[in-house]
Coordinates of C-alpha atoms and ligand atoms in Angstrom, one line a residue:
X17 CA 12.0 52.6 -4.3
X18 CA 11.0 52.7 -0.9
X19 CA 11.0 55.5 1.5
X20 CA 13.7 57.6 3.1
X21 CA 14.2 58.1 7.3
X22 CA 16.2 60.1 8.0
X23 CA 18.4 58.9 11.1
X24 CA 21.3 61.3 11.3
X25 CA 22.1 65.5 10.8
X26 CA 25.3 66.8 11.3
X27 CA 26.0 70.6 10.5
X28 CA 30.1 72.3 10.0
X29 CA 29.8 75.9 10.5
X30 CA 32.7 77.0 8.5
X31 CA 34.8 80.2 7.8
X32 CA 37.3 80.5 4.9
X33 CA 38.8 83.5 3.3
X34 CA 38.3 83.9 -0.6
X35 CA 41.5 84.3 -2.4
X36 CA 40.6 87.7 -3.2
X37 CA 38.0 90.7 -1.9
X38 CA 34.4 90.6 -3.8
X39 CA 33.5 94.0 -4.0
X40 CA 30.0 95.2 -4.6
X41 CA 28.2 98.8 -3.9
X42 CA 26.4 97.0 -1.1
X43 CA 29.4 95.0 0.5
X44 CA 33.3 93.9 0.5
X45 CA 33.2 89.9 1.2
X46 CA 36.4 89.3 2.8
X47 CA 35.7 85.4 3.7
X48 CA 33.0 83.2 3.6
X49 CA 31.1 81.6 6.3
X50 CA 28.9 79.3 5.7
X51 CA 26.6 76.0 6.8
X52 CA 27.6 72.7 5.5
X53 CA 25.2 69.5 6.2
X54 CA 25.1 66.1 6.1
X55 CA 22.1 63.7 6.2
X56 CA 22.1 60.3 6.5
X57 CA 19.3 57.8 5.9
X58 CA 18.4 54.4 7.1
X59 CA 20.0 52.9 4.4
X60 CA 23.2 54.4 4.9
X61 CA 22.9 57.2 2.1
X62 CA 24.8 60.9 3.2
X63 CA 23.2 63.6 1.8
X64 CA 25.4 66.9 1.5
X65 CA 23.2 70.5 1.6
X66 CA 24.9 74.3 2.1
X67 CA 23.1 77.2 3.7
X68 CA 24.2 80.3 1.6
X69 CA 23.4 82.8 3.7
X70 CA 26.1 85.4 4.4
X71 CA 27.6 86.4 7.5
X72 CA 25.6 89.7 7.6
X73 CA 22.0 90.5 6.1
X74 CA 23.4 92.7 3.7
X75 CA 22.3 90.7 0.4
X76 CA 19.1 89.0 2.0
X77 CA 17.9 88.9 5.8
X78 CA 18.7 85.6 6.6
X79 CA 22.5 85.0 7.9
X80 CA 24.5 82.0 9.2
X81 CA 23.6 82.8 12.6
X82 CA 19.8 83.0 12.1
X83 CA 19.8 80.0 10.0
X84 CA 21.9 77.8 12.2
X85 CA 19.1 78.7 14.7
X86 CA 16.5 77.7 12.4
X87 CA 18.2 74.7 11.7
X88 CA 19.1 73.5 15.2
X89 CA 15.3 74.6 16.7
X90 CA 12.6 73.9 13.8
X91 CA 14.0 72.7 10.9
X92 CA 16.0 69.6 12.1
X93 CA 13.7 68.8 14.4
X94 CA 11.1 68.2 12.7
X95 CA 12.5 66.3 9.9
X96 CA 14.7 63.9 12.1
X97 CA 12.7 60.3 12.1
X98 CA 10.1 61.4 9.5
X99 CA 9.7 58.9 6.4
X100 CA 9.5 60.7 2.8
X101 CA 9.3 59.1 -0.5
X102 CA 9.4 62.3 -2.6
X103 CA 11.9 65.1 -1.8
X104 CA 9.2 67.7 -2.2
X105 CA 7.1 66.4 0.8
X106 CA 9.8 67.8 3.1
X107 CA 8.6 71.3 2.1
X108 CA 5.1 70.4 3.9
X109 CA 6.7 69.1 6.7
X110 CA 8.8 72.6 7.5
X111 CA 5.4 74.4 6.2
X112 CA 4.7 75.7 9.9
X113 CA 8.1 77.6 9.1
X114 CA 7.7 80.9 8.0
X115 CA 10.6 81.8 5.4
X116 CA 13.9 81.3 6.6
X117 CA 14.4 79.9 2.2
X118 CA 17.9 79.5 2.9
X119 CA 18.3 77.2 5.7
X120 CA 15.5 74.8 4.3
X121 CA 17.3 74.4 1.0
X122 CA 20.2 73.5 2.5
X123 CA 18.1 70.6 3.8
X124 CA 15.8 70.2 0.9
X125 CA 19.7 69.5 -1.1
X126 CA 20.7 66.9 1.2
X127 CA 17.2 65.4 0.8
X128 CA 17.4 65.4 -3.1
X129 CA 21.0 64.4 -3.0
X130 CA 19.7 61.1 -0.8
X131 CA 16.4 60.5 -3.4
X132 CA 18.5 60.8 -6.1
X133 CA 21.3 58.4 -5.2
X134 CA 19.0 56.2 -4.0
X135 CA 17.6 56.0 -8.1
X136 CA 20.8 55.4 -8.6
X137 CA 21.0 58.2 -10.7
X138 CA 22.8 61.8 -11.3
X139 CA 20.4 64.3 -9.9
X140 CA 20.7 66.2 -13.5
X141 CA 18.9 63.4 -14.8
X142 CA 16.5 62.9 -12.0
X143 CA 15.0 66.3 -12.3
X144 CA 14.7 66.4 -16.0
X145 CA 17.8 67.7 -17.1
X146 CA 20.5 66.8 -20.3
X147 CA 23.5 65.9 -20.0
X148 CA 24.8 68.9 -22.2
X149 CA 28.3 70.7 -20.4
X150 CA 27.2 73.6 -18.9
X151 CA 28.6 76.7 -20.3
X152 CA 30.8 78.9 -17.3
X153 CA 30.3 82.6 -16.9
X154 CA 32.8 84.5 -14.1
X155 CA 31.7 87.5 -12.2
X156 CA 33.7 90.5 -12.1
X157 CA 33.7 92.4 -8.4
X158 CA 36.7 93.9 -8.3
X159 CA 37.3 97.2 -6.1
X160 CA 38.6 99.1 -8.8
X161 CA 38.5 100.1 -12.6
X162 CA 42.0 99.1 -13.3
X163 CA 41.7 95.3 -11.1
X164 CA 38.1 95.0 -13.2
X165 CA 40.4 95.6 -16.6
X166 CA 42.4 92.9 -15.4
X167 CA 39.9 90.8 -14.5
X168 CA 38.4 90.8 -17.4
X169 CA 41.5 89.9 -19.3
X170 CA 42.0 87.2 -17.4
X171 CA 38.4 85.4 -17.8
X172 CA 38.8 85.6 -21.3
X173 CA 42.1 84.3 -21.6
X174 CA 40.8 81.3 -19.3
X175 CA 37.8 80.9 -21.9
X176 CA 34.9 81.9 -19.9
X177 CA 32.0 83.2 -22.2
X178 CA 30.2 85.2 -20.1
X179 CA 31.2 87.7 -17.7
X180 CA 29.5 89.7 -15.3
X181 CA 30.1 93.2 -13.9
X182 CA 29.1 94.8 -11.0
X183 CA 27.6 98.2 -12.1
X184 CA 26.3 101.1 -9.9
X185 CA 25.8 104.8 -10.2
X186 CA 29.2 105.5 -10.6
X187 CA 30.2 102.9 -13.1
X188 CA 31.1 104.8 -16.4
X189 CA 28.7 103.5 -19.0
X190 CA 31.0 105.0 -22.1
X191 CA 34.0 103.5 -20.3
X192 CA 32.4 100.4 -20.1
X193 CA 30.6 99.9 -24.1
X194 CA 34.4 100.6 -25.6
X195 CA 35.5 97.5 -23.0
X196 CA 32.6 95.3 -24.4
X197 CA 33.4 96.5 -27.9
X198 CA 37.1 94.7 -27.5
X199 CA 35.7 91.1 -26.6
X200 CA 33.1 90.8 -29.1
X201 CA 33.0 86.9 -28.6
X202 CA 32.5 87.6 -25.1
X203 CA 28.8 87.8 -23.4
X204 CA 28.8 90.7 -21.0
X205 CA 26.2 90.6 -18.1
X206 CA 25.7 94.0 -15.6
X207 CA 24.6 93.4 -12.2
X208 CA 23.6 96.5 -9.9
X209 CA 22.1 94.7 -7.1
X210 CA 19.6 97.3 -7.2
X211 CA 21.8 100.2 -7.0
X212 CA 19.2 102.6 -9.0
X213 CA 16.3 104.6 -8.0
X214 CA 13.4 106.6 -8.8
X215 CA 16.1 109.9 -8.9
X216 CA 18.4 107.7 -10.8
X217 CA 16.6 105.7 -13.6
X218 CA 18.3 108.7 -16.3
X219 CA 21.3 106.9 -15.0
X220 CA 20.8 102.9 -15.2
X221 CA 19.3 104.1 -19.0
X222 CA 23.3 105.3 -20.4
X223 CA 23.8 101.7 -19.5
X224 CA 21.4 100.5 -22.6
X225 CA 24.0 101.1 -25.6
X226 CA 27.0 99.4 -23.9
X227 CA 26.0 96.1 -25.8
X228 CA 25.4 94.5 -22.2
X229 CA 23.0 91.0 -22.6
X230 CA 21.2 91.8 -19.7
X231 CA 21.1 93.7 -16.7
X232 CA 20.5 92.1 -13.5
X233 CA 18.2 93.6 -10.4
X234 CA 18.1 97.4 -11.6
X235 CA 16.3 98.3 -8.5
X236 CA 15.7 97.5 -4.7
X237 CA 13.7 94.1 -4.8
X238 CA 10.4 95.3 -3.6
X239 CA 10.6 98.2 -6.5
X240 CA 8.3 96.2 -8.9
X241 CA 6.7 98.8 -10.6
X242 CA 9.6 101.2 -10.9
X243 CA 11.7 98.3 -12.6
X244 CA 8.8 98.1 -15.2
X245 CA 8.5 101.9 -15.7
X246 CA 12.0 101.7 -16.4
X247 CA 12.1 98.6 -18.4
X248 CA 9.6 100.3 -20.8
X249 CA 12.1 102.7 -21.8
X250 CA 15.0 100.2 -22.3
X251 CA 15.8 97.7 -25.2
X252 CA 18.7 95.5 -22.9
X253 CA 16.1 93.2 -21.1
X254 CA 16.4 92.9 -17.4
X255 CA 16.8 90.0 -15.2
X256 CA 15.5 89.8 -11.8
X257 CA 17.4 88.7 -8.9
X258 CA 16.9 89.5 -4.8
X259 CA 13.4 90.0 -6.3
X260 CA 12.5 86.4 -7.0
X261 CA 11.8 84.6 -3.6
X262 CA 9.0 82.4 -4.6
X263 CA 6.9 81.4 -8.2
X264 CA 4.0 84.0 -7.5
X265 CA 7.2 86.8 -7.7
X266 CA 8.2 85.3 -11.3
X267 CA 3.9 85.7 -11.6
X268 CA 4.1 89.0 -10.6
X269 CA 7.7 89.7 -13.3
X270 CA 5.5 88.2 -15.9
X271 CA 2.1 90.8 -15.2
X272 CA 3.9 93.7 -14.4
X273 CA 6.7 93.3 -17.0
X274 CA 9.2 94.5 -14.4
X275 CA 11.6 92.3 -15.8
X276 CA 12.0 89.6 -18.4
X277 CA 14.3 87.0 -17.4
X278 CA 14.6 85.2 -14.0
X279 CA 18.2 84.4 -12.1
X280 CA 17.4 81.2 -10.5
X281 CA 19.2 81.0 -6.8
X282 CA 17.7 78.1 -5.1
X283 CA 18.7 78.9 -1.9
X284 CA 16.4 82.3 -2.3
X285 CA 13.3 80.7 -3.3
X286 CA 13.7 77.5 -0.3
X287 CA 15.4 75.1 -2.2
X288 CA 15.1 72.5 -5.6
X289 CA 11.5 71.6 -5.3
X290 CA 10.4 75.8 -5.2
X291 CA 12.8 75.9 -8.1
X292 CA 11.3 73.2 -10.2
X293 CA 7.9 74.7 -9.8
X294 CA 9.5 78.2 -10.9
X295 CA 11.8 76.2 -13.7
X296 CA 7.6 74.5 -15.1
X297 CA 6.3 78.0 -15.0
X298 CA 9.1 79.5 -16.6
X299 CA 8.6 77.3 -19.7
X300 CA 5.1 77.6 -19.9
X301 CA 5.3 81.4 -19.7
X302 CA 9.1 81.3 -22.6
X303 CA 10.5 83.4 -19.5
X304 CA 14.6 82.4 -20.0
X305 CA 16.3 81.3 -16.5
X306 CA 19.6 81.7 -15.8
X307 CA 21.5 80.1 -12.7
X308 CA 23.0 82.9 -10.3
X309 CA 26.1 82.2 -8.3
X310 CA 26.4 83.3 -4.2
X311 CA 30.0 82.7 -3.8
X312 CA 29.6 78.8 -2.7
X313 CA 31.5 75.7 -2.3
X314 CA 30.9 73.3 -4.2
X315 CA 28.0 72.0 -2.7
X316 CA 25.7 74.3 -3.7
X317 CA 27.4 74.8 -6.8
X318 CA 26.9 70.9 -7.7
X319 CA 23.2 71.2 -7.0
X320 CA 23.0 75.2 -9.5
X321 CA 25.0 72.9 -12.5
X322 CA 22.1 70.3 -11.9
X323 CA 19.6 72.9 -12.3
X324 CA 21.6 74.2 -15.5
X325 CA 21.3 71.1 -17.1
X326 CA 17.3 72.2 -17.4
X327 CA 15.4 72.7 -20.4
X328 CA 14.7 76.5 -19.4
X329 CA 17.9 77.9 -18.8
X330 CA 18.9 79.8 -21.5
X331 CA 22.4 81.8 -20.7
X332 CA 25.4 81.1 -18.9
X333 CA 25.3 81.2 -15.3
X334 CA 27.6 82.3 -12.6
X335 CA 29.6 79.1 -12.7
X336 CA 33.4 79.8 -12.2
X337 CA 36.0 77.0 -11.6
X338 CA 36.8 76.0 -7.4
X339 CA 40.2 77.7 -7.5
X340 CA 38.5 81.3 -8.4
X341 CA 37.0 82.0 -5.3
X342 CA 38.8 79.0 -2.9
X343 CA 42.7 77.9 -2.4
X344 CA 40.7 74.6 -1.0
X345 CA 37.3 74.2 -1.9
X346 CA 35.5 72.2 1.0
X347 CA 33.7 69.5 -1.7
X348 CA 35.0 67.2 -3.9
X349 CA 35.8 66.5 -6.3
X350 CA 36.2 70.0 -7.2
X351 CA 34.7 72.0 -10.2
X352 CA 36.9 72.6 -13.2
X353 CA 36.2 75.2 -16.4
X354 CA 37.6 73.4 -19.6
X355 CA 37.2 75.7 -22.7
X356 CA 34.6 77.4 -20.7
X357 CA 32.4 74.1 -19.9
X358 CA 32.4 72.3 -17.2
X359 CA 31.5 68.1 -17.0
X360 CA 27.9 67.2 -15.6
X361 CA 28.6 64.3 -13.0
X362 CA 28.1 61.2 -14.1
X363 CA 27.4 59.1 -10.6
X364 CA 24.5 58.8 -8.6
X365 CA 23.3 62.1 -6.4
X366 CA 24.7 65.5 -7.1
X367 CA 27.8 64.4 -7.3
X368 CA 29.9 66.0 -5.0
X369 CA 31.2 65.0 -1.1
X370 CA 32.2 67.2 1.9
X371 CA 36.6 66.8 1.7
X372 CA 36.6 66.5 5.2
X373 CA 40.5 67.3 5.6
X374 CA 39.4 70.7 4.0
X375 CA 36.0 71.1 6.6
X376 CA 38.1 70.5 9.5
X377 CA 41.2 73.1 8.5
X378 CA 38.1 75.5 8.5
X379 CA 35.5 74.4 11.4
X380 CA 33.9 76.9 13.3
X381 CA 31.8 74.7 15.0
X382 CA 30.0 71.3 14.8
X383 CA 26.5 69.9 15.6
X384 CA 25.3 66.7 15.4
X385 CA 21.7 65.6 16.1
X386 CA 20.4 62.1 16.1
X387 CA 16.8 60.8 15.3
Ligands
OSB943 O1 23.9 89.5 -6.8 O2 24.4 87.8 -8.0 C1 24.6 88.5 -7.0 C2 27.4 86.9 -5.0 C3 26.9 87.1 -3.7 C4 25.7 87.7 -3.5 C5 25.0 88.2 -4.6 C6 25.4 88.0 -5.9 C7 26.7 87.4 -6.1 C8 27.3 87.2 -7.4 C9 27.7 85.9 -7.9 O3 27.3 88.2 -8.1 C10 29.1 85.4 -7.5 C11 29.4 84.0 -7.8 O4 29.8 83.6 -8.9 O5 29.1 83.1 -7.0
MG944 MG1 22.7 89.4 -8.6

């Protein structure tokens, strides 16, 4: 197969405003800025890779700014001129790194993307996967009751079969179980982004009859053993999100019981190769996986419907078509919900490019860094 150099890094530091607000007890995302890369090999190979980190640490610490630090200082660095024959070797190579998960998986992505097309193969198939269409689920953040009722209308009329609410404590759990009632074809996911507490749990647990399939991150991510205490007393099984930064956190799910299904983000955990090892684990242990969104391009979203195609995911993930979130979404081509499926690539890599008229209407900044 023969081993990849990489020669060539460029990163677009972009900022583009989502069609509508995405509205969450925690934050109002107004637009998204975000770190686009491309990698190119001695063969001539362009990998794509996107940083999701937010603007702000409000969902984890890292941001665009502290990653494209990372990137520029350590990661880039280190990786520019270095040979690798197998994607995960990269992850040694940034090992002196502490943390910073989501600016190496943007790299780790590009990396893949590269090994991949160089098998001349869709990454789906590289890692395992089946070529099955993955099944799109829409998230639900609207600022109000009556936009959410709307909403929700809306998905179901476009076919998606899943949806997912924000909930918090002053969601209306009675309002909510007659709503599910009236979609009974419809899977309904709650995510409170770990809007409970100690003082609360009497709260989250009026949320147990509303027929939801699961309810995502109950409590703060560190809150381990209050997420068990509480998932005791609960039938609807929860699914852990911000908690999950690396395998020996699903370990921890598994012992404790402080959850019982796992939201796969790559970009939280460092990228593919940390969420293979978590994907193996998850199978041995008959933990379900399900593929979490962060309001990406397509980029990232190409390398989540890889991961989908695994074995070990079991629900419907946060996959809504390009135009939900974007008038212009910066890959391509872009991704389209057809009966509430969408099409696994068929060529080599993940299957998307940067549309570089789009990257440029958006630019923030540029930086290019040879090896
Ligand atoms: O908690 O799942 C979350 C978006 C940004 C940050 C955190 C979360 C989300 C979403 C998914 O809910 C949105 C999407 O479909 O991309
Ligand atoms: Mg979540």
């Amino acid at each position: 197969m023969g081993n990849i150099q990489i020669k060539r890094v460029t990163l677009y530091h972009v900022r583009v405003p989502l069609k509508r607000p995405f509205t969450t007890h925690l934050q109002e995302v107004l637009d998204r800025e975000s770190i686009l890369i491309e990698m190119l090999d001695d063969q001539g190979n362009i990998g794509v890779g996107e940083c999701v980190a937010f603007s702000s640490p409000w969902y984890t610490e890292e941001t665009v700014e502290t990653a494209w630090l990372a990137l520029e200082n350590w990661i880039i660095p280190a990786m520019l001129n270095q040979t690798f024959s197998y994607p995960n070797e990269l992850d040694h190579c940034l090992s002196f790194i502490k943390r910073n998960q989501m600016a190496k998986s943007a790299v780790n992505h590009a990396l893949w993307d590269i090994y991949a097309q160089k098998q001349q193969k869709p990454l789906w198939q590289v890692i395992g996967g089946s070529s099955r269409p993955i099944e799109a689920g829409v998230v639900v953040a609207a600022a109000s009751e009556a936009e959410m009722y709307d909403d929700i209308e809306s998905a179901v009329n476009s076919g998606y079969k899943r949806i997912k609410l924000k909930i918090s404590q002053s969601s209306n759990p009675q309002n909510l179980k007659e709503l599910i009632a009236k979609y009974p074809e419809t899977l309904f996911f709650a995510d409170a982004n770990g809007a409970f507490t100690n003082d609360t749990i009497h709260l989250l647990q009026e949320f147990d009859e509303c027929g939801f399939t699961l309810i995502e991150q109950p409590f703060s991510e560190h809150q381990n053993k209050l997420s068990a205490k509480a998932q005791k007393t609960m039938k609807t099984p929860f699914a852990l999100d911000e908690s999950i930064e690396s395998i020996q956190d699903v370990e921890e799910m598994v012992d404790q019981q402080s959850g019982k299904i796992v939201v796969m983000k790559q970009g939280r955990v460092g990228g593919l190769s940390n969420a293979l090892c978590i994907h193996e684990k998850c199978l041995k242990a008959d933990v379900p996986i399900w593929v979490g969104g962060m309001i990406e391009f397509g980029v990232s979203k190409a390398f989540n419907l890889a991961f989908a195609s695994l074995p070990g995911v079991k629900f419907p993930g946060d996959f809504s078509s390009s135009n939900h979130f974007w008038n212009h979404d910066l890959a391509e081509p872009i991704i389209n919900v057809h009966h509430g499926e969408i099409q696994l690539p068929k060529v080599p890599g993940v299957g998307v490019k940067l549309n570089h008229k789009i990257v440029d209407q958006y630019e923030v900044r540029r930086n290019i860094f040879y090896a």
